[in-house]
GROMACS .gro file of C-alpha atoms in nm:
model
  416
    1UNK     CA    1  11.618   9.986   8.852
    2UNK     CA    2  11.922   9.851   9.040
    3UNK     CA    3  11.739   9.544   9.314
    4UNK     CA    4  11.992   9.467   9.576
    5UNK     CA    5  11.913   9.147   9.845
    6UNK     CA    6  12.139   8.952  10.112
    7UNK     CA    7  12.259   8.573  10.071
    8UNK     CA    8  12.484   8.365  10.261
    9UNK     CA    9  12.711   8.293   9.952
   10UNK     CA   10  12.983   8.449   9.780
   11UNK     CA   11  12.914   8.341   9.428
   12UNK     CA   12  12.728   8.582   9.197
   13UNK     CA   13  12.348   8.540   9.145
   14UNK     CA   14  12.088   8.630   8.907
   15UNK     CA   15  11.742   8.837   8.827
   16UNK     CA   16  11.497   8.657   8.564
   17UNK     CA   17  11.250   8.923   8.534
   18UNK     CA   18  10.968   8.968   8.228
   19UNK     CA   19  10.725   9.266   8.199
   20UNK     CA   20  10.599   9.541   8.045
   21UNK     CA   21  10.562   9.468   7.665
   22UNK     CA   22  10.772   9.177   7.683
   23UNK     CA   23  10.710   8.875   7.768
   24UNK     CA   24  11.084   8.712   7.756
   25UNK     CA   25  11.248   8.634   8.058
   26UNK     CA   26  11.549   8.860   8.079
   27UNK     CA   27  11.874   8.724   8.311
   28UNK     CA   28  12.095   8.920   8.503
   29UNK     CA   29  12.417   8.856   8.680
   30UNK     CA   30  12.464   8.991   9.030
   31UNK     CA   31  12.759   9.166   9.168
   32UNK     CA   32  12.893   9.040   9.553
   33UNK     CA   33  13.008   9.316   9.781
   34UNK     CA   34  13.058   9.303  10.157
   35UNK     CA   35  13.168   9.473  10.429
   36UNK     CA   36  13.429   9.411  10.723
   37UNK     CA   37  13.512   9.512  11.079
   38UNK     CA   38  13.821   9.741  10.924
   39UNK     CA   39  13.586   9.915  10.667
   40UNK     CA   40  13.415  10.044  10.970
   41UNK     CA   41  13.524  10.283  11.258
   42UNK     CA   42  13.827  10.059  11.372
   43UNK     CA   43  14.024  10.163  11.664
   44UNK     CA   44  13.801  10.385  11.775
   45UNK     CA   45  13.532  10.347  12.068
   46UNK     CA   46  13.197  10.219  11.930
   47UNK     CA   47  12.996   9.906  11.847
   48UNK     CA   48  13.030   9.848  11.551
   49UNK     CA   49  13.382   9.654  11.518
   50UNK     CA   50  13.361   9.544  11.837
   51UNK     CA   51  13.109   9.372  12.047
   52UNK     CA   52  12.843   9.521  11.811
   53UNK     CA   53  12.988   9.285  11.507
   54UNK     CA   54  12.798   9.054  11.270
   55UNK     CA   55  12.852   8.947  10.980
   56UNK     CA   56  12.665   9.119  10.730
   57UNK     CA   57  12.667   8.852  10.517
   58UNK     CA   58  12.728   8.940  10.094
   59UNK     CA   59  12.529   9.209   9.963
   60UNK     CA   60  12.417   9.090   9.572
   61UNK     CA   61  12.267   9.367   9.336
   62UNK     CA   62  12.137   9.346   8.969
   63UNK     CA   63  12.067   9.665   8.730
   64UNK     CA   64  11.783   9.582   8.531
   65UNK     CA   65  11.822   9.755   8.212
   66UNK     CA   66  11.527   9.814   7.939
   67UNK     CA   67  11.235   9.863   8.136
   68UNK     CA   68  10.994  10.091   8.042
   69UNK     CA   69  10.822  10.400   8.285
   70UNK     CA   70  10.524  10.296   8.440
   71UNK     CA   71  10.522   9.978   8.397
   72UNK     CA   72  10.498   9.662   8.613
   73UNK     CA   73  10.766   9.375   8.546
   74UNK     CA   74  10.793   9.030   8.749
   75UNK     CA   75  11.109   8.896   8.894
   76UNK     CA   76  11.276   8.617   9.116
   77UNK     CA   77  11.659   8.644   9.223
   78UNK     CA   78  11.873   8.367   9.368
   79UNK     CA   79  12.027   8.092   9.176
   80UNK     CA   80  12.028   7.689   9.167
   81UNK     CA   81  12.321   7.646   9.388
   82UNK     CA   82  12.099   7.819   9.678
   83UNK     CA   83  11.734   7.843   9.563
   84UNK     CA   84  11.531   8.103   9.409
   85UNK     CA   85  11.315   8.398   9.573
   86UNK     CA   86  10.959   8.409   9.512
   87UNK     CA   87  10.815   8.559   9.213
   88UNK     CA   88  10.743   8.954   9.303
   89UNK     CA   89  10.617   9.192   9.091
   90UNK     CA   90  10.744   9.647   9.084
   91UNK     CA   91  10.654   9.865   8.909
   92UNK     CA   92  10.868  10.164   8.757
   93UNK     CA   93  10.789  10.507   8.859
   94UNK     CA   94  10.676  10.757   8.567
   95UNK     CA   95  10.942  10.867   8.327
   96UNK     CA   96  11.086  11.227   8.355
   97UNK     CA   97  10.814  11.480   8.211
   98UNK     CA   98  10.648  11.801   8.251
   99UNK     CA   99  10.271  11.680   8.212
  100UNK     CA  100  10.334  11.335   8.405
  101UNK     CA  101  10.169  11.292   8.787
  102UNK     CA  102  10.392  11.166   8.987
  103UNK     CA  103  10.281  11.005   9.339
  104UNK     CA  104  10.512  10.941   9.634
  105UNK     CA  105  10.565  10.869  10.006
  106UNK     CA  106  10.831  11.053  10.253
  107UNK     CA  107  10.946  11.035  10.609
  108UNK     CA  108  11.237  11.034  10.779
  109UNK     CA  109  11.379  10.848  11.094
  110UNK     CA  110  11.173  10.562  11.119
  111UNK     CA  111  11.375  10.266  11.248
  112UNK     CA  112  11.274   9.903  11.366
  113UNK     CA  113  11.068   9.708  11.591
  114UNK     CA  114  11.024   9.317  11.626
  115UNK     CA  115  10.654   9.195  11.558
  116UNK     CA  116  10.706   8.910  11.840
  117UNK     CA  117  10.779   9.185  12.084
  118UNK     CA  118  11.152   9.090  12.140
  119UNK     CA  119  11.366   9.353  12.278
  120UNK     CA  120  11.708   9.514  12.061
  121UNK     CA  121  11.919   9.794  12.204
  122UNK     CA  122  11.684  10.051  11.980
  123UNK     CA  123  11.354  10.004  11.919
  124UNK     CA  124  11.205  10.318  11.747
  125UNK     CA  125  10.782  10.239  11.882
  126UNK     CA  126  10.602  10.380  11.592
  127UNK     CA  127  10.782  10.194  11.292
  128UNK     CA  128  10.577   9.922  11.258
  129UNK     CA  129  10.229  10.118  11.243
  130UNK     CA  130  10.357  10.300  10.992
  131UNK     CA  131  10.517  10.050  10.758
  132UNK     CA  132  10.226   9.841  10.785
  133UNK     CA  133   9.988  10.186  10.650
  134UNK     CA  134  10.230  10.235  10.418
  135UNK     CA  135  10.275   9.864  10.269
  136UNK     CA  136   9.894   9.916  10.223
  137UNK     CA  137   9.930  10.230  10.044
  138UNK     CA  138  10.198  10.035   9.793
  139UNK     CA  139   9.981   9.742   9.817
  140UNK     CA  140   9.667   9.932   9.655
  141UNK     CA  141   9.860  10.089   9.371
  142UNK     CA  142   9.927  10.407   9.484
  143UNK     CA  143  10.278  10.487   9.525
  144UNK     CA  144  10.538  10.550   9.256
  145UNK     CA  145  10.835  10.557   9.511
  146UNK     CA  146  10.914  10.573   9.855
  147UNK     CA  147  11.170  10.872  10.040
  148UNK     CA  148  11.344  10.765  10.369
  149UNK     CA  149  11.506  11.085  10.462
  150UNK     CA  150  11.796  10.955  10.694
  151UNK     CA  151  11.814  10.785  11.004
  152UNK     CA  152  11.751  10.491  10.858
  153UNK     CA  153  11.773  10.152  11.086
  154UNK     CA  154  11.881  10.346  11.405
  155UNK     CA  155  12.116   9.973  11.406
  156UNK     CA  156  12.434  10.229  11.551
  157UNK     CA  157  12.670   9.986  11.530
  158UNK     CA  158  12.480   9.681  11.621
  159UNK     CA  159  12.537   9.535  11.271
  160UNK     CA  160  12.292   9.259  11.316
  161UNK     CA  161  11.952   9.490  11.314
  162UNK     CA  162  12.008   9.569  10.947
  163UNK     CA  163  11.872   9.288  10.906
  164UNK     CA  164  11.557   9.317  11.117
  165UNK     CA  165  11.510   9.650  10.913
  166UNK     CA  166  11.587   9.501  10.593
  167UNK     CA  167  11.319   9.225  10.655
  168UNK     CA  168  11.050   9.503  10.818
  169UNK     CA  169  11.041   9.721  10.462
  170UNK     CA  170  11.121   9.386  10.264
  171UNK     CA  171  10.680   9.433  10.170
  172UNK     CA  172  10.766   9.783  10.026
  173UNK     CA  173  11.141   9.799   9.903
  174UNK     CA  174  11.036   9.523   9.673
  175UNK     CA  175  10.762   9.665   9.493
  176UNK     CA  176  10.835  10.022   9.439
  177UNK     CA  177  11.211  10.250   9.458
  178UNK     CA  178  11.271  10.295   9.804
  179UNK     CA  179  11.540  10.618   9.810
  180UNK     CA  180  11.763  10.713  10.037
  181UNK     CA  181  11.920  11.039  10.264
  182UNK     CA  182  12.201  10.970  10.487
  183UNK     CA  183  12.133  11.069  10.836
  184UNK     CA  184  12.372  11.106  11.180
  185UNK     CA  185  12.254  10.761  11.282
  186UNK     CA  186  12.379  10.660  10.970
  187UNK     CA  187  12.734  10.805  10.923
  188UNK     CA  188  12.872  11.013  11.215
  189UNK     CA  189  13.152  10.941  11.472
  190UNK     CA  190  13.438  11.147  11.544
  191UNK     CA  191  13.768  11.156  11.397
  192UNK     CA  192  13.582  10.957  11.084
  193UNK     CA  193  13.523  11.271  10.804
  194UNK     CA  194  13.145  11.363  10.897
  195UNK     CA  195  13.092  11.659  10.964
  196UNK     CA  196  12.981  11.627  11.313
  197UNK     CA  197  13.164  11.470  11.546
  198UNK     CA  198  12.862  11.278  11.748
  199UNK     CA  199  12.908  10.891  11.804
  200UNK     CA  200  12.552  10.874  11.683
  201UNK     CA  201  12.700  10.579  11.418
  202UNK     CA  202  12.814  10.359  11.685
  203UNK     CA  203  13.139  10.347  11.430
  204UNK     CA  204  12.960  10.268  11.114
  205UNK     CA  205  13.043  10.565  10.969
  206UNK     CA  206  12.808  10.511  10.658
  207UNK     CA  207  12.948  10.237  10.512
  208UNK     CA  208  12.671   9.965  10.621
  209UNK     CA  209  12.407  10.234  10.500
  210UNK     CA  210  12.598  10.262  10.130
  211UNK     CA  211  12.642   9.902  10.102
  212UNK     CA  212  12.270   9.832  10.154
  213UNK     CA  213  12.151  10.096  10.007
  214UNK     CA  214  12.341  10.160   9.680
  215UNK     CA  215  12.166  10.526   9.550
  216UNK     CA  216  12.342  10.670   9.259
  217UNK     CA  217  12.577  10.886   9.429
  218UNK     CA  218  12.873  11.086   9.347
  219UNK     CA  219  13.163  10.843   9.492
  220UNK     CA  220  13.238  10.661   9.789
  221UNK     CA  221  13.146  10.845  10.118
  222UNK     CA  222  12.968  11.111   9.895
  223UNK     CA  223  12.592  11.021   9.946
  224UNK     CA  224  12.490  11.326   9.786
  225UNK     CA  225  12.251  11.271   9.434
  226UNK     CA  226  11.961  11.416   9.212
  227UNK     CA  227  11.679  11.198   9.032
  228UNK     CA  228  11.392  11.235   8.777
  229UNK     CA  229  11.038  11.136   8.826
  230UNK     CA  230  10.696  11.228   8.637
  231UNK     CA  231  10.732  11.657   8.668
  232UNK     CA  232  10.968  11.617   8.996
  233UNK     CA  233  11.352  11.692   9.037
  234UNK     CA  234  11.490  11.554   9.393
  235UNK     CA  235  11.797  11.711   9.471
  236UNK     CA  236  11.889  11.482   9.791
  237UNK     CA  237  12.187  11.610  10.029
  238UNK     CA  238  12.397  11.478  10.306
  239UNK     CA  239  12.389  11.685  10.643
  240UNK     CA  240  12.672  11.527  10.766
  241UNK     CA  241  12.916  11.604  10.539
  242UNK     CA  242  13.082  11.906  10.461
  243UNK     CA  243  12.793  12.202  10.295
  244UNK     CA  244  12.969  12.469  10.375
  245UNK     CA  245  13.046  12.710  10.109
  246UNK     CA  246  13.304  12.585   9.867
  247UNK     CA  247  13.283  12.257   9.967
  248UNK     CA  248  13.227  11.992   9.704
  249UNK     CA  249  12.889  11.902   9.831
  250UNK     CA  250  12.824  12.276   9.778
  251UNK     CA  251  12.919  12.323   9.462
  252UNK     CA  252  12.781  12.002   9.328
  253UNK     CA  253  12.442  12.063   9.488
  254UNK     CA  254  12.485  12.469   9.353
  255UNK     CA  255  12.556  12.310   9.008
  256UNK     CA  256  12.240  12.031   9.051
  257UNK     CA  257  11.945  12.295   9.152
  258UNK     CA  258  12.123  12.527   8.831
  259UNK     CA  259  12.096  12.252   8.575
  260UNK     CA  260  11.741  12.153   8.622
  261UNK     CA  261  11.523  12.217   8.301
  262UNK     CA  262  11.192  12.326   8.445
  263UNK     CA  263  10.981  12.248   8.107
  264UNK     CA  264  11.129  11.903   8.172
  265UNK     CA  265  11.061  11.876   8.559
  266UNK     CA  266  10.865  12.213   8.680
  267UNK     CA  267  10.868  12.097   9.017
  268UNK     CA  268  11.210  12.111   9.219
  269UNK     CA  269  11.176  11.942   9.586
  270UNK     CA  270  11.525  11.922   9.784
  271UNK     CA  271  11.539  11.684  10.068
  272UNK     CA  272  11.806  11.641  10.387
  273UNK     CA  273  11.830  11.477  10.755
  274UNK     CA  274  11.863  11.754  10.968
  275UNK     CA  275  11.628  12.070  10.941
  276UNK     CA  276  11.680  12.447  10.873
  277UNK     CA  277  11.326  12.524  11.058
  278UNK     CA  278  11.260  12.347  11.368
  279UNK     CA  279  11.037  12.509  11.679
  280UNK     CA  280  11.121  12.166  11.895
  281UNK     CA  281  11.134  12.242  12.267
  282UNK     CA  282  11.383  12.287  12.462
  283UNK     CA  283  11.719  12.526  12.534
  284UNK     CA  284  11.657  12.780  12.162
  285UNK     CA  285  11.958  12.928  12.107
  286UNK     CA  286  11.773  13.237  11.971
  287UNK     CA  287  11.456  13.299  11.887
  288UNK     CA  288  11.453  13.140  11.551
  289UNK     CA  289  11.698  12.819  11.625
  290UNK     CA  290  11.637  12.563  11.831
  291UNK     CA  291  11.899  12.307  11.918
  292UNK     CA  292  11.815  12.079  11.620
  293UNK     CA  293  11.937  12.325  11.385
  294UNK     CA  294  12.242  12.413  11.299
  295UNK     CA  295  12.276  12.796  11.316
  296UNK     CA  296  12.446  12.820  10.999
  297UNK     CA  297  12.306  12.553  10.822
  298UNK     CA  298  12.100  12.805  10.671
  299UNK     CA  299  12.278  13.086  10.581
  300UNK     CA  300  12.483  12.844  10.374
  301UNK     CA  301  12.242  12.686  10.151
  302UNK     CA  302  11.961  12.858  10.167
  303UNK     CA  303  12.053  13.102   9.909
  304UNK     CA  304  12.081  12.818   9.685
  305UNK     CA  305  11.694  12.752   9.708
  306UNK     CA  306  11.593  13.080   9.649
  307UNK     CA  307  11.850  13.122   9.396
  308UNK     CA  308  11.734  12.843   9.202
  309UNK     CA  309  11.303  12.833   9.301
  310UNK     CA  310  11.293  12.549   9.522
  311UNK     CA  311  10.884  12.463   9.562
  312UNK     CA  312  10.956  12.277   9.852
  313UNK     CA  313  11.206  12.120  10.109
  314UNK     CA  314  11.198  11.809  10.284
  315UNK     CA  315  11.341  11.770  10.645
  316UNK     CA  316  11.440  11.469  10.928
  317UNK     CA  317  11.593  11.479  11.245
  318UNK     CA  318  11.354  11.606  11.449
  319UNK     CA  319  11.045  11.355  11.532
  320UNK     CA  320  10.755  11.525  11.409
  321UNK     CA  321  10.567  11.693  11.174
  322UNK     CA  322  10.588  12.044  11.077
  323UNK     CA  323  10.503  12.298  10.815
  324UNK     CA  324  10.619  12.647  10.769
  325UNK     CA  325  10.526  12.918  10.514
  326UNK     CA  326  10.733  13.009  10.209
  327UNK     CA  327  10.999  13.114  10.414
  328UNK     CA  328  11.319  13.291  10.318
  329UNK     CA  329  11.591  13.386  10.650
  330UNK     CA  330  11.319  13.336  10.898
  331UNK     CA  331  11.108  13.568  10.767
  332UNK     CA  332  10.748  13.470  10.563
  333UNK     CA  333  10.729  13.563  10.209
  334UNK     CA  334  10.422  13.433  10.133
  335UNK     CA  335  10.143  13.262  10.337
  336UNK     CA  336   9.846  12.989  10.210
  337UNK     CA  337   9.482  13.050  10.139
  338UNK     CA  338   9.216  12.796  10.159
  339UNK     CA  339   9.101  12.690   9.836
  340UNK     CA  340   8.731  12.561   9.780
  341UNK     CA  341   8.815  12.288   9.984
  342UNK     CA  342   8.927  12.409  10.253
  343UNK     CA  343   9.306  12.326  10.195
  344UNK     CA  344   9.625  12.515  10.221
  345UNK     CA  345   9.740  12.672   9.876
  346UNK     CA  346  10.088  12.845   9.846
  347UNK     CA  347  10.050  13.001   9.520
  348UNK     CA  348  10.357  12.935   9.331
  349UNK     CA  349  10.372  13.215   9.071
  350UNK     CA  350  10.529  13.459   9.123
  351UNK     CA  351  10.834  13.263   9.295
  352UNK     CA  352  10.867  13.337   9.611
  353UNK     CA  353  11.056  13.123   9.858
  354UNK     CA  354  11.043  12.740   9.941
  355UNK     CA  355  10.761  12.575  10.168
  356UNK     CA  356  10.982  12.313  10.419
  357UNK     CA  357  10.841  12.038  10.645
  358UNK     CA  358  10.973  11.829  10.885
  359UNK     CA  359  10.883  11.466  10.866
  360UNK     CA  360  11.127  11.285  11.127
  361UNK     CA  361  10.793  11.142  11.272
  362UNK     CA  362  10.766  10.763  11.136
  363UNK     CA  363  10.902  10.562  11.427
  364UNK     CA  364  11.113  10.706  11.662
  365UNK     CA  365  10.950  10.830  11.989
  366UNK     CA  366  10.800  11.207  11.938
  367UNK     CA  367  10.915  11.529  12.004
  368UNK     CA  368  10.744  11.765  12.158
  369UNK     CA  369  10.683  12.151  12.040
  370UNK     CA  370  10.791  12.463  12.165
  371UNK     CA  371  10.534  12.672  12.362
  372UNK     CA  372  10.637  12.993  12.154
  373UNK     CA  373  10.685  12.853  11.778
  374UNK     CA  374  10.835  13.110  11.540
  375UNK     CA  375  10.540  13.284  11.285
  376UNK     CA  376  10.708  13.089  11.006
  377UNK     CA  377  10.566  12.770  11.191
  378UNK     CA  378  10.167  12.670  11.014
  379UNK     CA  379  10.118  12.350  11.128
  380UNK     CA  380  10.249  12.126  11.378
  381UNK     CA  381  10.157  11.762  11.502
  382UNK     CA  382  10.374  11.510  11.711
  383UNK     CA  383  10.204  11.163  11.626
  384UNK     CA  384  10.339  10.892  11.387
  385UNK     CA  385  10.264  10.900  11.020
  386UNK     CA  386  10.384  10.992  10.693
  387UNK     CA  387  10.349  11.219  10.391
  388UNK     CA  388  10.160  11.116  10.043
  389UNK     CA  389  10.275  11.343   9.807
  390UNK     CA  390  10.091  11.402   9.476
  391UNK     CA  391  10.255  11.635   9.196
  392UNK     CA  392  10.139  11.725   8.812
  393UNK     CA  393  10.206  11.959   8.581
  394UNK     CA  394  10.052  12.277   8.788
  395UNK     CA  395   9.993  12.137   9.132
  396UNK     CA  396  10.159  11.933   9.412
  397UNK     CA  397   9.970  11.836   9.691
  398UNK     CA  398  10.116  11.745  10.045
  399UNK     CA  399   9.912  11.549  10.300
  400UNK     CA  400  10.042  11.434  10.618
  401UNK     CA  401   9.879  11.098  10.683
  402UNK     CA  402   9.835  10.953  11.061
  403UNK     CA  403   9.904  10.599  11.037
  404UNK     CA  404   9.708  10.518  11.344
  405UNK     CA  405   9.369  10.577  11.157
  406UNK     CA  406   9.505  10.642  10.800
  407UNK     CA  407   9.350  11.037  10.813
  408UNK     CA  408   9.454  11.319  10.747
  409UNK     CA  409   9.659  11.534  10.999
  410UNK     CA  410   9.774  11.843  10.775
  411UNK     CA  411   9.734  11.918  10.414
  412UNK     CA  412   9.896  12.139  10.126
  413UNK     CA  413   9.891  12.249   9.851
  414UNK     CA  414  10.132  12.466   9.613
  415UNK     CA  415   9.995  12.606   9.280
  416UNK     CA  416  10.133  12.693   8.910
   0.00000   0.00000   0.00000
């Protein structure tokens, strides 16, 4: 578990942390980065190393090595010199296995808000009703780790609301992972490398994201990774860099879904910002693709999922919620019955294509729906929330949460 916080000093810092079957207090150095106005968009128009400038301040992280899954460990950081945290206590998600249960949150594009009501270039309305249900989700125990699928602090350039977002999922980030996809409001500007040429950054360009948010990625400006928990492999990409085929995103995310030992992790989820399926209103393009999608977005790595039996794909971008059918090239392969219950079940054997969902609705204002959605498109709901995602050995269960009233909006499941 790498823990990452924000001081005013230069010098290196430390974790004391105990837990698990030990008791002795365990002490860990900190390593100091920062960021400056030319590691950002310079010489370019934008915010962000201009009148949008603050000083971010020195970015300390700690890997804490020898814990054990499951487990809940206690831990201060700071040092003499400055003063020390409160004690806080995590707990480690389950450790990489077929018969483990594995329970997690997701959402994308959730942003900030100020609790006194005070007014910053961007305030995204519904983030704070949803942190709060989802804070009380962590706080009761059940959530292993938390998915923020890009658009992360909507701060475009304004350097300073990092830290308002920083401090709003402070009650969450520090008791459970909180993970990580880059979105556009995260990385792209023109002329920079994404691979769309919006100002949607406000010159950022990623690099505020990367330094906060330290995922285990494959370089510098490469926010693409894959992790392990309980029966789940995440294969997490970045829309806004280069997926086209050949690329090295491509082939590393071809070479990812190909590796992953399904006795090991049966489930294989694949999460991004911007969506392959969206029926959003407003100017389609076609029939099938709507301006929020790029038209060959799919074509491109689509393949991959069927290729490689993707049970499900999680999407951003678009501020709502919405579920399709297995789906492969707009066309369903396989639709739900109700089980018992009454809920949704995709059943997963024989493979047939990937469910997807949007779930760009935890903060920014809603989108609306098309009149005419495609016949790929289930469910749909624009109202703040969330998804609680349950998966074991032979079932993973989806349920979109409303975090005005904490019920549910739409449930799923898929079956083994």
């Amino acid at each position: 578990m790498k823990l990452t916080w924000v001081s005013g000093d230069f010098r290196p810092q430390s974790v004391a942390y105990f837990g698990g079957p030990q008791l002795n207090l365990t002490v860990i150095n900190s390593t100091v980065i920062t960021f400056n106005k030319s590691d950002l968009c310079v010489n370019k128009s934008g915010p962000a190393a201009s009148f949008g400038w603050h000083d971010p301040g020195f970015i300390h992280s700690a890997l804490l090595t020898g814990l054990l899954p499951s487990s809940t460990y206690t831990y201060r950081y700071g040092s003499d010199l400055v003063g020390w945290s409160l004690y806080t206590n995590f707990t480690t998600p389950p450790a990489p296995a077929g018969s483990a249960t594995v329970r997690f949150i997701a959402y994308g594009d959730m942003g900030k808000a100020e609790r006194d009501g005070s007014i910053e270039h961007y305030i995204q309305p519904g983030s704070l009703q949803v942190i709060d249900a989802v804070t009380a989700e962590v706080l009761a125990g059940n959530v292993d780790a938390i998915f923020h699928i890009g658009d992360i602090s909507y701060a475009t350039g304004f350097i300073a609301e990092w830290d308002f977002f920083l401090e709003m999922i402070h009650p969450v980030a520090s008791k459970v992972p909180y993970l990580t996809a880059i979105g556009n409001h995260e990385r792209d500007f023109p002329e920079s490398g994404s691979f769309y040429t919006t100002t949607d950054s406000g010159g950022e360009c990623g690099v505020p994201y990367e330094t906060h948010f330290q995922m285990p990625i494959q370089g510098k400006d490469m926010p693409w990774y894959s992790i392990e928990l309980g029966p789940v492999h995440f294969t997490i990409m970045s829309t806004e860099h280069n997926w086209t085929l050949g690329s090295d995103q491509y082939n590393w995310i071809a070479n990812d879904l190909a590796s992953v030992n399904r006795t090991r992790t049966p489930w294989l989820i694949f999460t991004g910002h911007r969506p392959q399926y969206s029926t959003v209103a407003g100017g389609l393009l076609s029939d099938l693709v709507p301006p929020s999608v790029d038209p060959i977005f799919a074509p491109s790595i689509e393949p991959l999922f069927v290729m490689n039996k993707v049970d499900l794909v999680l999407w951003g971008h678009v501020h709502n919620y919405e579920r399709t059918c297995a789906v492969f090239q707009g066309i369903c392969s396989l639709l739900p019955t109700k089980d018992t219950n009454g809920t949704d079940t995709y059943m997963g054997t024989p493979y047939r294509a990937p469910v997807h969902a949007v779930i760009g609705m935890s903060g920014f204002t809603l989108d609306p729906f098309a009149t005419n959605p495609a016949n790929w498109s289930l469910a749909r709901a624009s109202a703040f929330g969330y998804v609680r995602v349950e998966a074991a050995a032979n079932q993973l269960l989806l349920q979109y949460i409303l975090s005005s009233n904490g019920t549910i909006g739409d449930s799923f499941k898929i079956v083994k």
